[in-house]
PDB file of C-alpha atoms in Angstrom:
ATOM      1  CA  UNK G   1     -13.762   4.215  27.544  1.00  0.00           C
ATOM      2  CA  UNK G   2     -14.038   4.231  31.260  1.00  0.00           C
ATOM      3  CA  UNK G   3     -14.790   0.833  32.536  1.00  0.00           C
ATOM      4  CA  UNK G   4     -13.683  -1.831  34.882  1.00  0.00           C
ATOM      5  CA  UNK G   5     -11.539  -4.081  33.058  1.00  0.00           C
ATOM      6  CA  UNK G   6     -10.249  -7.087  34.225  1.00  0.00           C
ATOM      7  CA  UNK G   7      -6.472  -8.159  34.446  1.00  0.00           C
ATOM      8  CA  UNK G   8      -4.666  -7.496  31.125  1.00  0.00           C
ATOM      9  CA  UNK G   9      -1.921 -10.133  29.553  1.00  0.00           C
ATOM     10  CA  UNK G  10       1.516  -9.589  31.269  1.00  0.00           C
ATOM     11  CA  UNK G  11       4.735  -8.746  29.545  1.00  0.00           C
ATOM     12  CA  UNK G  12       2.582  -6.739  26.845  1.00  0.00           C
ATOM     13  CA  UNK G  13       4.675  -3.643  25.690  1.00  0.00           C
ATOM     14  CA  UNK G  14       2.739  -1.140  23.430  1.00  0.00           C
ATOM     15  CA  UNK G  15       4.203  -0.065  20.657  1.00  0.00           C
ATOM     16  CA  UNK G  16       7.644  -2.116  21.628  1.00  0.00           C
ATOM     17  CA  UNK G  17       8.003   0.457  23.915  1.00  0.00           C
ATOM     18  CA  UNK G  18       9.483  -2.395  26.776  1.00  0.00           C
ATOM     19  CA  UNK G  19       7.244  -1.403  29.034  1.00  0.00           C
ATOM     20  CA  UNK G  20       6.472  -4.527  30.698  1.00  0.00           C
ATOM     21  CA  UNK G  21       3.769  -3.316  33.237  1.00  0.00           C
ATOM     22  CA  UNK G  22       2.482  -1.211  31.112  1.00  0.00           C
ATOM     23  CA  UNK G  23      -0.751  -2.929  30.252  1.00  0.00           C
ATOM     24  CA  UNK G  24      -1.249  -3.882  34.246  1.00  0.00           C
ATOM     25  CA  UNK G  25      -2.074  -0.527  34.422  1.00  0.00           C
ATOM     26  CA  UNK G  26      -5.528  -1.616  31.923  1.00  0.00           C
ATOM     27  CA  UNK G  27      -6.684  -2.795  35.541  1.00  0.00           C
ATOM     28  CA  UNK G  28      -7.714   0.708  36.450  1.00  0.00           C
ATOM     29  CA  UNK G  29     -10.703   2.403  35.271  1.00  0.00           C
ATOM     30  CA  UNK G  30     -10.294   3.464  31.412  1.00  0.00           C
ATOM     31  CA  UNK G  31     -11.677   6.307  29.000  1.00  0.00           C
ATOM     32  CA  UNK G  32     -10.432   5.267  25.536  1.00  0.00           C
ATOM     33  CA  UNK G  33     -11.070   8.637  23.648  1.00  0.00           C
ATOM     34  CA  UNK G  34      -8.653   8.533  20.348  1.00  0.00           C
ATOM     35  CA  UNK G  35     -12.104   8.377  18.966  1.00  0.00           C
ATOM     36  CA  UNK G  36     -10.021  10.549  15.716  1.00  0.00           C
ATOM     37  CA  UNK G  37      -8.770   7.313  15.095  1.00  0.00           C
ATOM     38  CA  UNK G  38      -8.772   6.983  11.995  1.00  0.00           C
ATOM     39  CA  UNK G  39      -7.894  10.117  12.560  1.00  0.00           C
ATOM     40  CA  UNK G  40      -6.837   9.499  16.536  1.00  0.00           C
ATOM     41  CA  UNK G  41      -3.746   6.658  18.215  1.00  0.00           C
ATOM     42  CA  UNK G  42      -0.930   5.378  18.521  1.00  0.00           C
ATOM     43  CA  UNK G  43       1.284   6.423  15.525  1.00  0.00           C
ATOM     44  CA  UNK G  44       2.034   9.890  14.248  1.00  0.00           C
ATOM     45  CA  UNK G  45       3.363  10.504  10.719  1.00  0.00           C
ATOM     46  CA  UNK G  46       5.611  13.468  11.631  1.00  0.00           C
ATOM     47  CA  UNK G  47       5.430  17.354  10.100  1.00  0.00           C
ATOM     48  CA  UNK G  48       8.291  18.627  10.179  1.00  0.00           C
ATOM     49  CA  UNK G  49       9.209  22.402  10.797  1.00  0.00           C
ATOM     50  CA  UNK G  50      10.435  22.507   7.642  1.00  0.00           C
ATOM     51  CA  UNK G  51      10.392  20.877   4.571  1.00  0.00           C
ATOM     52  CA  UNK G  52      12.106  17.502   3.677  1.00  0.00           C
ATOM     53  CA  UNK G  53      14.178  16.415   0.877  1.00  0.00           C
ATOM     54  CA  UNK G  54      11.694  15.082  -2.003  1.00  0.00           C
ATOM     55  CA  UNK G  55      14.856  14.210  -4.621  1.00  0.00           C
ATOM     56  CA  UNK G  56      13.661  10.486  -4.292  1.00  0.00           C
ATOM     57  CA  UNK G  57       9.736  10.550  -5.328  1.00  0.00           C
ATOM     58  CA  UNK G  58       9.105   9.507  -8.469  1.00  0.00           C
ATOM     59  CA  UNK G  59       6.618  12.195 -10.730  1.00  0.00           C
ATOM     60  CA  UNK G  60       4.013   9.664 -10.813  1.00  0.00           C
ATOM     61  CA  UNK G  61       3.566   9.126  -6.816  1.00  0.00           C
ATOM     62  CA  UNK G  62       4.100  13.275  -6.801  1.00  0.00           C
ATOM     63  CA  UNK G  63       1.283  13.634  -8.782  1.00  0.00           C
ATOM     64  CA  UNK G  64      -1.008  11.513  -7.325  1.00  0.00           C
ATOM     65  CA  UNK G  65      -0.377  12.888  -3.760  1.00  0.00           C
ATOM     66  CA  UNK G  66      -0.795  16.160  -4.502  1.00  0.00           C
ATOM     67  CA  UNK G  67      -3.674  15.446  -6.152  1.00  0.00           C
ATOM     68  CA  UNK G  68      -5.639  13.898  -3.319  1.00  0.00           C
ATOM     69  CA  UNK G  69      -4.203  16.842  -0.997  1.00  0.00           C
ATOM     70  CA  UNK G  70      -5.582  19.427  -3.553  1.00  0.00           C
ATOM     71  CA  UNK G  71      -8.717  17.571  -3.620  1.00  0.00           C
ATOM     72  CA  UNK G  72      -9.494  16.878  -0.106  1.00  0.00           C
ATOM     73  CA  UNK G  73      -7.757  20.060   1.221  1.00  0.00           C
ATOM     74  CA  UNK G  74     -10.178  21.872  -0.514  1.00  0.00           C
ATOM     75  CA  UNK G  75     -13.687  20.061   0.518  1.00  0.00           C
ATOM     76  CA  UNK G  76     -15.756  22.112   2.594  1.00  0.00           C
ATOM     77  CA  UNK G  77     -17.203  19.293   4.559  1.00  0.00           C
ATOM     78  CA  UNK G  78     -16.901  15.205   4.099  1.00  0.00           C
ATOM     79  CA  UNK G  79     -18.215  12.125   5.756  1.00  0.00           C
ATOM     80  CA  UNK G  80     -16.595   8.571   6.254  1.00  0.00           C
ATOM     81  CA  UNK G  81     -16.529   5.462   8.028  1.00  0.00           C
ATOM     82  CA  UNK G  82     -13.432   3.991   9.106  1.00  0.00           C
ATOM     83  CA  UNK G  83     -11.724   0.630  10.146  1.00  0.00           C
ATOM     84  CA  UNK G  84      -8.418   0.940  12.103  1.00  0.00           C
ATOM     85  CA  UNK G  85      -5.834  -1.791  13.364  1.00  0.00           C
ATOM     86  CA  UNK G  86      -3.703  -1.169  15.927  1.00  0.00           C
ATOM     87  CA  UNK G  87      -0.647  -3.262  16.139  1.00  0.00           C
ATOM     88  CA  UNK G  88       1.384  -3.245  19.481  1.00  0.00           C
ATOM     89  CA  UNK G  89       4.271  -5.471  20.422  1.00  0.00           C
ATOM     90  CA  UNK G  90       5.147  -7.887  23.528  1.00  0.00           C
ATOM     91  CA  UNK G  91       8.130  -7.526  25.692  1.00  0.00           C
ATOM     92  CA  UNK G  92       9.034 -11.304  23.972  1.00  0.00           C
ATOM     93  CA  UNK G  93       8.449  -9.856  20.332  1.00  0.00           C
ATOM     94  CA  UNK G  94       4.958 -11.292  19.785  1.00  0.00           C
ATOM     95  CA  UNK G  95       2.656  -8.920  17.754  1.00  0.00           C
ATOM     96  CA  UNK G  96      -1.086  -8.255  18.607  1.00  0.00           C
ATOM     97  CA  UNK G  97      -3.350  -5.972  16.714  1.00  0.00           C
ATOM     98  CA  UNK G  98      -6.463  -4.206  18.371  1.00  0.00           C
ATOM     99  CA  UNK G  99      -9.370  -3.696  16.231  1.00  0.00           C
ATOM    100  CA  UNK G 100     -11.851  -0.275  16.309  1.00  0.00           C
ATOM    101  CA  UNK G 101     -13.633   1.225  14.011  1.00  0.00           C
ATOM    102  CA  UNK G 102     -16.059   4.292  13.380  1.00  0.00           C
ATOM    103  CA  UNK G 103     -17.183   7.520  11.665  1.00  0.00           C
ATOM    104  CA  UNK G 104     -16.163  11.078  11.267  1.00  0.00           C
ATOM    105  CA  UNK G 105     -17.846  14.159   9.620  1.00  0.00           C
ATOM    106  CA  UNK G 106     -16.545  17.033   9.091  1.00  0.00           C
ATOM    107  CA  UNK G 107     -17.183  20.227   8.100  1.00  0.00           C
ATOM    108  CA  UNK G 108     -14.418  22.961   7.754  1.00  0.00           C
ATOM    109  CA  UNK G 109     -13.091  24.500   9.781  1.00  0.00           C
ATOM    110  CA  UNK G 110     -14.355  24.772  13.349  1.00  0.00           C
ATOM    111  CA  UNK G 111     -17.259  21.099  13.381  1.00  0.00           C
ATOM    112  CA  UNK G 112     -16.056  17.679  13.764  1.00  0.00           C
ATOM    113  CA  UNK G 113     -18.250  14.938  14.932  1.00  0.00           C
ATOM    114  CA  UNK G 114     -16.404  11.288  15.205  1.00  0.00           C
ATOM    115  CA  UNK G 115     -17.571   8.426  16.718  1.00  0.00           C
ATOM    116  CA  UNK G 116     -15.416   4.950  17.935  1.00  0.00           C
ATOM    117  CA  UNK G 117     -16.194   1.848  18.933  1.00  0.00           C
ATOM    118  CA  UNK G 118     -13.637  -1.156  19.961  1.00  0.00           C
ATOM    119  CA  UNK G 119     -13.223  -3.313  22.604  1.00  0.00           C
ATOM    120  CA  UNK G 120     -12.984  -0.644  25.355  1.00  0.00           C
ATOM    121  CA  UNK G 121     -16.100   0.561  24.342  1.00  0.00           C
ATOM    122  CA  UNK G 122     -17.331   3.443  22.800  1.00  0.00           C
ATOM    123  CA  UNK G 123     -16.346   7.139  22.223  1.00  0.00           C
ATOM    124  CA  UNK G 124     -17.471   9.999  20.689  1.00  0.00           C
ATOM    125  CA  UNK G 125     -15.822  13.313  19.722  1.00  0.00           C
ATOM    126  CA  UNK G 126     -17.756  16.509  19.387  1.00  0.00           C
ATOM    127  CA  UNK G 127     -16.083  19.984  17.946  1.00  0.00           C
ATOM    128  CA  UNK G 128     -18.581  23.289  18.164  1.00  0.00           C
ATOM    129  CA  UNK G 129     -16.182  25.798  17.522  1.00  0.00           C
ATOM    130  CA  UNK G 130     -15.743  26.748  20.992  1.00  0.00           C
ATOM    131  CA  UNK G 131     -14.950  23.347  22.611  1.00  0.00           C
ATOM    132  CA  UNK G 132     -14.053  19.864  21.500  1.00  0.00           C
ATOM    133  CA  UNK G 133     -15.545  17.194  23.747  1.00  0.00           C
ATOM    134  CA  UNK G 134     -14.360  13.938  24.322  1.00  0.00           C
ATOM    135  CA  UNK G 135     -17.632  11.712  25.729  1.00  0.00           C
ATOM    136  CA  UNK G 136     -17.065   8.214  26.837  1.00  0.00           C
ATOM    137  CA  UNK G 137     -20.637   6.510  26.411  1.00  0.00           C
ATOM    138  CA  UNK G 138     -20.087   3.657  28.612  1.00  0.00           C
ATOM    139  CA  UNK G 139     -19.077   5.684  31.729  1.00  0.00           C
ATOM    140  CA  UNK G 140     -21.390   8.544  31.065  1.00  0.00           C
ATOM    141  CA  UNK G 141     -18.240  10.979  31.617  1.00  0.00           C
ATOM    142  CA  UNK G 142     -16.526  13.661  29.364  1.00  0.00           C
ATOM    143  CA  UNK G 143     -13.777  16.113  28.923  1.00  0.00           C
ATOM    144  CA  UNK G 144     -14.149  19.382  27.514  1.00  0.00           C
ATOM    145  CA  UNK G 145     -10.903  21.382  25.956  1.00  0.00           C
ATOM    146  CA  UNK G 146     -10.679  24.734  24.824  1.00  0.00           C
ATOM    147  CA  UNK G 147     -10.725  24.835  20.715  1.00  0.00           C
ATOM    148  CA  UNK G 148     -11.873  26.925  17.399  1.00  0.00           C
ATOM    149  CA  UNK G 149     -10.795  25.217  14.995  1.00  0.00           C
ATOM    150  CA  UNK G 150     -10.481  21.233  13.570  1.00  0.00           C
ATOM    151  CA  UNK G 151      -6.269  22.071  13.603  1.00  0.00           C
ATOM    152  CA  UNK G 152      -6.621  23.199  17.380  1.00  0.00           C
ATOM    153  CA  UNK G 153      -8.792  20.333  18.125  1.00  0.00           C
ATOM    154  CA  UNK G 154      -6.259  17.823  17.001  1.00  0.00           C
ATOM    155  CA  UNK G 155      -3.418  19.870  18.946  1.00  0.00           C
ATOM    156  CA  UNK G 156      -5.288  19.724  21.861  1.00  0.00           C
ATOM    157  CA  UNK G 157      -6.052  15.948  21.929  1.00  0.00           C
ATOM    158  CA  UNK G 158      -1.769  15.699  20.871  1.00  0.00           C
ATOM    159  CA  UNK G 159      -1.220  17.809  24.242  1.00  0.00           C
ATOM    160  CA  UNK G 160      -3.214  15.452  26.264  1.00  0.00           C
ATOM    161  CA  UNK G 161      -0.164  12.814  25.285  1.00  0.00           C
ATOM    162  CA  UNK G 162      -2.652  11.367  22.317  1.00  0.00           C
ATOM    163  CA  UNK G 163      -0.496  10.525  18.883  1.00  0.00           C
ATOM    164  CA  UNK G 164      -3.101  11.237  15.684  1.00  0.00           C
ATOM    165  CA  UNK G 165      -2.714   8.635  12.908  1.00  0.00           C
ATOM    166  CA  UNK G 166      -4.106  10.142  10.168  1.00  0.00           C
ATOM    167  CA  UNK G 167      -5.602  13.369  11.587  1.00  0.00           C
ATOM    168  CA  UNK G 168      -3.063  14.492   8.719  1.00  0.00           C
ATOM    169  CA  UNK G 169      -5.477  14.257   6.435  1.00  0.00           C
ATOM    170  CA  UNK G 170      -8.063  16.712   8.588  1.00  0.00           C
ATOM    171  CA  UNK G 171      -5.479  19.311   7.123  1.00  0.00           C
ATOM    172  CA  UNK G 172      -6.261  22.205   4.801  1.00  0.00           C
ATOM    173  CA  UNK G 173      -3.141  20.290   2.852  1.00  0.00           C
ATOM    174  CA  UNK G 174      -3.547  16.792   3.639  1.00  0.00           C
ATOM    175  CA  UNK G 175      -0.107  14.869   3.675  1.00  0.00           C
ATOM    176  CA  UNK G 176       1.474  17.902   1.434  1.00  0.00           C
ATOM    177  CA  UNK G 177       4.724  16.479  -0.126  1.00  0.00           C
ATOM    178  CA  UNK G 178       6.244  19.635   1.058  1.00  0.00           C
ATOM    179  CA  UNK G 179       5.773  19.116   4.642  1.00  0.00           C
ATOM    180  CA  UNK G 180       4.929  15.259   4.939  1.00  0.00           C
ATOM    181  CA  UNK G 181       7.695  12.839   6.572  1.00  0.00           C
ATOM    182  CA  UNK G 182       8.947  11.513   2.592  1.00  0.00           C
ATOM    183  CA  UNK G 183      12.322  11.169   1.586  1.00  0.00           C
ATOM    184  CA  UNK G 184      12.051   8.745  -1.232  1.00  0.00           C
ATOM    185  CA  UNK G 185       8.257   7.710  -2.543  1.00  0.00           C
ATOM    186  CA  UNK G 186       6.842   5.600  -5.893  1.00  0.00           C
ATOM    187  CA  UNK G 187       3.737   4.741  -7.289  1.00  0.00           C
ATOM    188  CA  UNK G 188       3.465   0.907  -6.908  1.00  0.00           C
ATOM    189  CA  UNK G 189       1.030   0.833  -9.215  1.00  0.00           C
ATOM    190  CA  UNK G 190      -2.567   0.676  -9.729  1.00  0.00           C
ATOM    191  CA  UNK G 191      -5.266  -2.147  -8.372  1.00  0.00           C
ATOM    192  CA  UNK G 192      -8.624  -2.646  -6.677  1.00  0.00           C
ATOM    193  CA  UNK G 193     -10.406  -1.762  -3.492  1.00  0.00           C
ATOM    194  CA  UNK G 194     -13.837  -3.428  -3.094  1.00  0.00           C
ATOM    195  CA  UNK G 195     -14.248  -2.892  -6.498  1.00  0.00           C
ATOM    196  CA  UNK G 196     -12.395   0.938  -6.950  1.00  0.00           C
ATOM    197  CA  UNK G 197      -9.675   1.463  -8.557  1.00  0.00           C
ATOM    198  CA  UNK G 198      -6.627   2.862  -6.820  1.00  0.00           C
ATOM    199  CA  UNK G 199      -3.740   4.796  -7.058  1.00  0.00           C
ATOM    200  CA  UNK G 200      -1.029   2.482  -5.052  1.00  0.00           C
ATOM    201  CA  UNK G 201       1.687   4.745  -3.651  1.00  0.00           C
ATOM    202  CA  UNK G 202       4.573   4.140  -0.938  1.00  0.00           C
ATOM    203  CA  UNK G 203       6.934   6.172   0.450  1.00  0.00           C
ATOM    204  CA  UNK G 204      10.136   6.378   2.767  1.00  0.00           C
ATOM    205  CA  UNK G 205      10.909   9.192   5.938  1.00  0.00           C
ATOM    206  CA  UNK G 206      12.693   9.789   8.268  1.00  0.00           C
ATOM    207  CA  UNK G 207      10.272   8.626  11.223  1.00  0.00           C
ATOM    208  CA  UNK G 208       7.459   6.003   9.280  1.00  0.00           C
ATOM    209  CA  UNK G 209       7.397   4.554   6.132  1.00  0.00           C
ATOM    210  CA  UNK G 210       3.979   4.496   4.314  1.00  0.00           C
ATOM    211  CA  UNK G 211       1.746   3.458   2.023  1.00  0.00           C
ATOM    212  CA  UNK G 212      -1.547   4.989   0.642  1.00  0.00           C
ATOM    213  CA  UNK G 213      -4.083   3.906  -1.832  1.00  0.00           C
ATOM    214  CA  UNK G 214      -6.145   6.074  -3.334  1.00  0.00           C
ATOM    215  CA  UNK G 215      -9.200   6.433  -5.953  1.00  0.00           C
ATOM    216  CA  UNK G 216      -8.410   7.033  -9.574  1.00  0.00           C
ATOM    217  CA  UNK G 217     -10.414   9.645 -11.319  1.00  0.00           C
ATOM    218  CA  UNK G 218     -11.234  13.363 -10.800  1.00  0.00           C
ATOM    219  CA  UNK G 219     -12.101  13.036  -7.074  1.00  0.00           C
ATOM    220  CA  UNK G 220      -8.593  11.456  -5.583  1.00  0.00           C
ATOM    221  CA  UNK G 221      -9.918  10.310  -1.998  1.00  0.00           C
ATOM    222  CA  UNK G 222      -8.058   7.949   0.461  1.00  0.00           C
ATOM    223  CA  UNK G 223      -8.811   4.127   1.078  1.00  0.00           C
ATOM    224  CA  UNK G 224      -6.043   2.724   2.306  1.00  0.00           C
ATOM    225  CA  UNK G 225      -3.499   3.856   4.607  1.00  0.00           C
ATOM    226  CA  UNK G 226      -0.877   2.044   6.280  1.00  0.00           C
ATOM    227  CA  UNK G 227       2.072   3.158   8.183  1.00  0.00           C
ATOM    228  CA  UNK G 228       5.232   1.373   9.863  1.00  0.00           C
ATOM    229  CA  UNK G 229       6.930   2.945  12.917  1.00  0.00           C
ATOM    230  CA  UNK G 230      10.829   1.888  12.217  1.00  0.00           C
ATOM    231  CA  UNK G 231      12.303   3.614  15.322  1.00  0.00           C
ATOM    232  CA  UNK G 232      10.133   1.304  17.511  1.00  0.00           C
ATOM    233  CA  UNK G 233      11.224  -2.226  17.995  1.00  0.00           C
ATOM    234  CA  UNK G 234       9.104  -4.712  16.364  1.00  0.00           C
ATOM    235  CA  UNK G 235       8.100  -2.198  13.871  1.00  0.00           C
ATOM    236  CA  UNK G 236       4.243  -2.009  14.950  1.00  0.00           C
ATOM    237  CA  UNK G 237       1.937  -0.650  11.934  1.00  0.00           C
ATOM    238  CA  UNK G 238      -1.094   1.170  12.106  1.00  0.00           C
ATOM    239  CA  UNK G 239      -3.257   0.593   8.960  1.00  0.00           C
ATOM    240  CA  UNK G 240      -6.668   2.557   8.180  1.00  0.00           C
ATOM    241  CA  UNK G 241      -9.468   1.680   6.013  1.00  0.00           C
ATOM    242  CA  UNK G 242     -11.807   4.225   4.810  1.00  0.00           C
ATOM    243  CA  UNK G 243     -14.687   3.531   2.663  1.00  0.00           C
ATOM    244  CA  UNK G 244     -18.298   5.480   1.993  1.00  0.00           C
ATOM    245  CA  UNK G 245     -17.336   8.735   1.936  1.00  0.00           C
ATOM    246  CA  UNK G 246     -19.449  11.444   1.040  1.00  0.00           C
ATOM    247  CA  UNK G 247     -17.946  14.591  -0.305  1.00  0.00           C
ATOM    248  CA  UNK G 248     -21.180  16.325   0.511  1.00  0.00           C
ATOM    249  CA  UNK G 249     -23.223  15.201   2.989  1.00  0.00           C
ATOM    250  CA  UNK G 250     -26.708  16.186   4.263  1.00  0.00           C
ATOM    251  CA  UNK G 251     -26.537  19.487   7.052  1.00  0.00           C
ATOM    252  CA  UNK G 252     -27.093  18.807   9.886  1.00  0.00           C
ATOM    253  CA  UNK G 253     -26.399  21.466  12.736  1.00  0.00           C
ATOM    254  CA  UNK G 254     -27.348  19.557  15.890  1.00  0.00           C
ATOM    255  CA  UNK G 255     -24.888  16.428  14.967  1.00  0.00           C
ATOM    256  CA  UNK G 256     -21.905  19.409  15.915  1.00  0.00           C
ATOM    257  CA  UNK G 257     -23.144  20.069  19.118  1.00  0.00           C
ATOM    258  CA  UNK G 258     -22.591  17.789  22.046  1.00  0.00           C
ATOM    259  CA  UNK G 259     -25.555  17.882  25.123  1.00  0.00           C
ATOM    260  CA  UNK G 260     -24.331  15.952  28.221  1.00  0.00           C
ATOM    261  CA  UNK G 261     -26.688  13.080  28.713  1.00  0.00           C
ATOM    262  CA  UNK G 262     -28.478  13.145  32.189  1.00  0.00           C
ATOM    263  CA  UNK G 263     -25.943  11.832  34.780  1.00  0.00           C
ATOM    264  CA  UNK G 264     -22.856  12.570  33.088  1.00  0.00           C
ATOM    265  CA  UNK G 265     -19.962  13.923  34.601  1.00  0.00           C
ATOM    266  CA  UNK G 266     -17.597  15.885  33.720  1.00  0.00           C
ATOM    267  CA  UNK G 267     -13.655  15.117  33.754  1.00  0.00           C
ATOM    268  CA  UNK G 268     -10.499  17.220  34.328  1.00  0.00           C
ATOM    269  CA  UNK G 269      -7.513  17.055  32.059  1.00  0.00           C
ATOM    270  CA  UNK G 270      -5.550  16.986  35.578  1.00  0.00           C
ATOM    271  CA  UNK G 271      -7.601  14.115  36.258  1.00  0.00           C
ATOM    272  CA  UNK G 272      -6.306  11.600  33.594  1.00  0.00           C
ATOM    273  CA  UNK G 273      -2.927  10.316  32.044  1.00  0.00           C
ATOM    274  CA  UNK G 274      -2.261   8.319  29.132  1.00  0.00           C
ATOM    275  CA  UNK G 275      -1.199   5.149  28.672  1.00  0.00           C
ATOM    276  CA  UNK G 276       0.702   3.805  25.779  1.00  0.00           C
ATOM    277  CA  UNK G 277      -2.244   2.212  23.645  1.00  0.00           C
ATOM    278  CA  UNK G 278      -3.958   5.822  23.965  1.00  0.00           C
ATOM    279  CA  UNK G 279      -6.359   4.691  27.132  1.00  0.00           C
ATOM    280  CA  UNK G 280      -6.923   7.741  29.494  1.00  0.00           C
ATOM    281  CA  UNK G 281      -6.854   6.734  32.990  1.00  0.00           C
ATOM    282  CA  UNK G 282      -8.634   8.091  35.817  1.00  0.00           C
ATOM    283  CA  UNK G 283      -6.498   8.828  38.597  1.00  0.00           C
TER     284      UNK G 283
END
């Protein structure tokens, strides 16, 4: 969000990145719009161009991820709320995690609506089919982007300099095993999530490893999702919780169209950069 913030803790390094001034930069005025977060920061689980060796998953965890792509891939519209946790990493090694949460609904494939709130404030993402529209509430200010589609929405937030943690699963083939990051994966085994039971899978790539949980049953949905960045030092995780979701929720036209309030202004993509916990900053 775009607000005055005061000084931030010195030596902090997002992501183990090492850079040690990066969070002075948190002094300026900030627009924290992954508001995808839970399907938008700080980690990506990489898609390759092509597809990566699967020699190493186990039928079981094969199964099971397929499954929930088939499944999710193929709903026409979905709602559910989200918790996120953000780990970064100091310049001395010490870990921090930064807390957000929210809700998304979608409806394939041109609406998105998603809403985040954390400690920066809170954010809200709009997709019409024309436009995607990032609104910071606090500042009253927004950026518009060209987009007609969910996919192009997400690839136009990435071009910004925004990583998507989980806006893999936004995909007409969530996390596909043919084009996901996995070189080796196994199904854990099974347990409980506020009562559900779940599907526990992990897996190995190239980039991340990862875990998922995910609902037993006819209707495979995600609960749990957790992912390690090994080329970054410290190995930061992001982990996403996902709960109520609603394979078919009530339609409602007006929530995919975004009205600037009275007073708000409007922001150029020239006008911002990035920093590394996925803060835009006005410049």
């Amino acid at each position: 969000m775009m607000q005055n913030r005061g000084d931030a803790a010195p030596g902090l390094a997002p992501r183990g990145l090492g850079a040690g001034g990066a969070m002075a930069r948190l002094r300026s005025r900030l627009w924290r719009v992954a508001p995808l977060a839970a399907f938008v920061l700080a980690w990506v689980l990489a898609a390759p161009a092509a597809p990566r060796a699967q020699g190493g998953m186990d039928a079981d965890s094969r199964a099971v991820l397929a499954a929930m792509s088939a499944h999710l891939g193929g709903l026409r519209s979905f709602s559910v709320e989200y918790a996120a946790v953000d780990e970064v990493v100091t310049t001395d090694g010490q870990k921090l995690q930064f807390l957000h949460s929210g809700s998304l609904a979608a409806q394939r494939p041109d609406r998105l609506h998603a809403v985040r709130r954390g400690a920066a404030g809170t954010a809200e993402l709009v997709l019409d089919g024309n436009s995607v529209m990032m609104f910071g509430r606090d500042a009253n200010a927004y950026l518009r982007l060209p987009a007609t589609s969910i996919a192009a929405a997400v690839e136009a937030v990435q071009r910004l300099g925004f990583d998507a943690p989980g806006a893999d699963l936004l995909a007409e083939r969530p996390m596909d095993g043919a084009t996901t990051d996995i070189t080796t994966g196994a199904h854990v085994g099974m347990t409980f999530i506020e009562g559900v039971e779940v599907h526990h899978l992990a897996f190995r790539g190239v980039e991340v490893d990862w875990q998922i949980w995910v609902t037993a049953g006819d209707r495979p949905l995600p609960l749990r999702y957790v992912i390690v960045s090994k080329s970054v030092t410290g190995s930061p995780q992001y982990t996403l919780q996902l709960r109520n979701w609603s394979i078919a929720p009530a339609a409602d036209p007006a929530r995919f169209v975004f009205t600037p309030p009275p007073g708000a202004r409007q922001i150029e993509p020239s006008s911002v950069t990035v920093n590394p916990i996925g803060d835009l900053i006005i410049r």
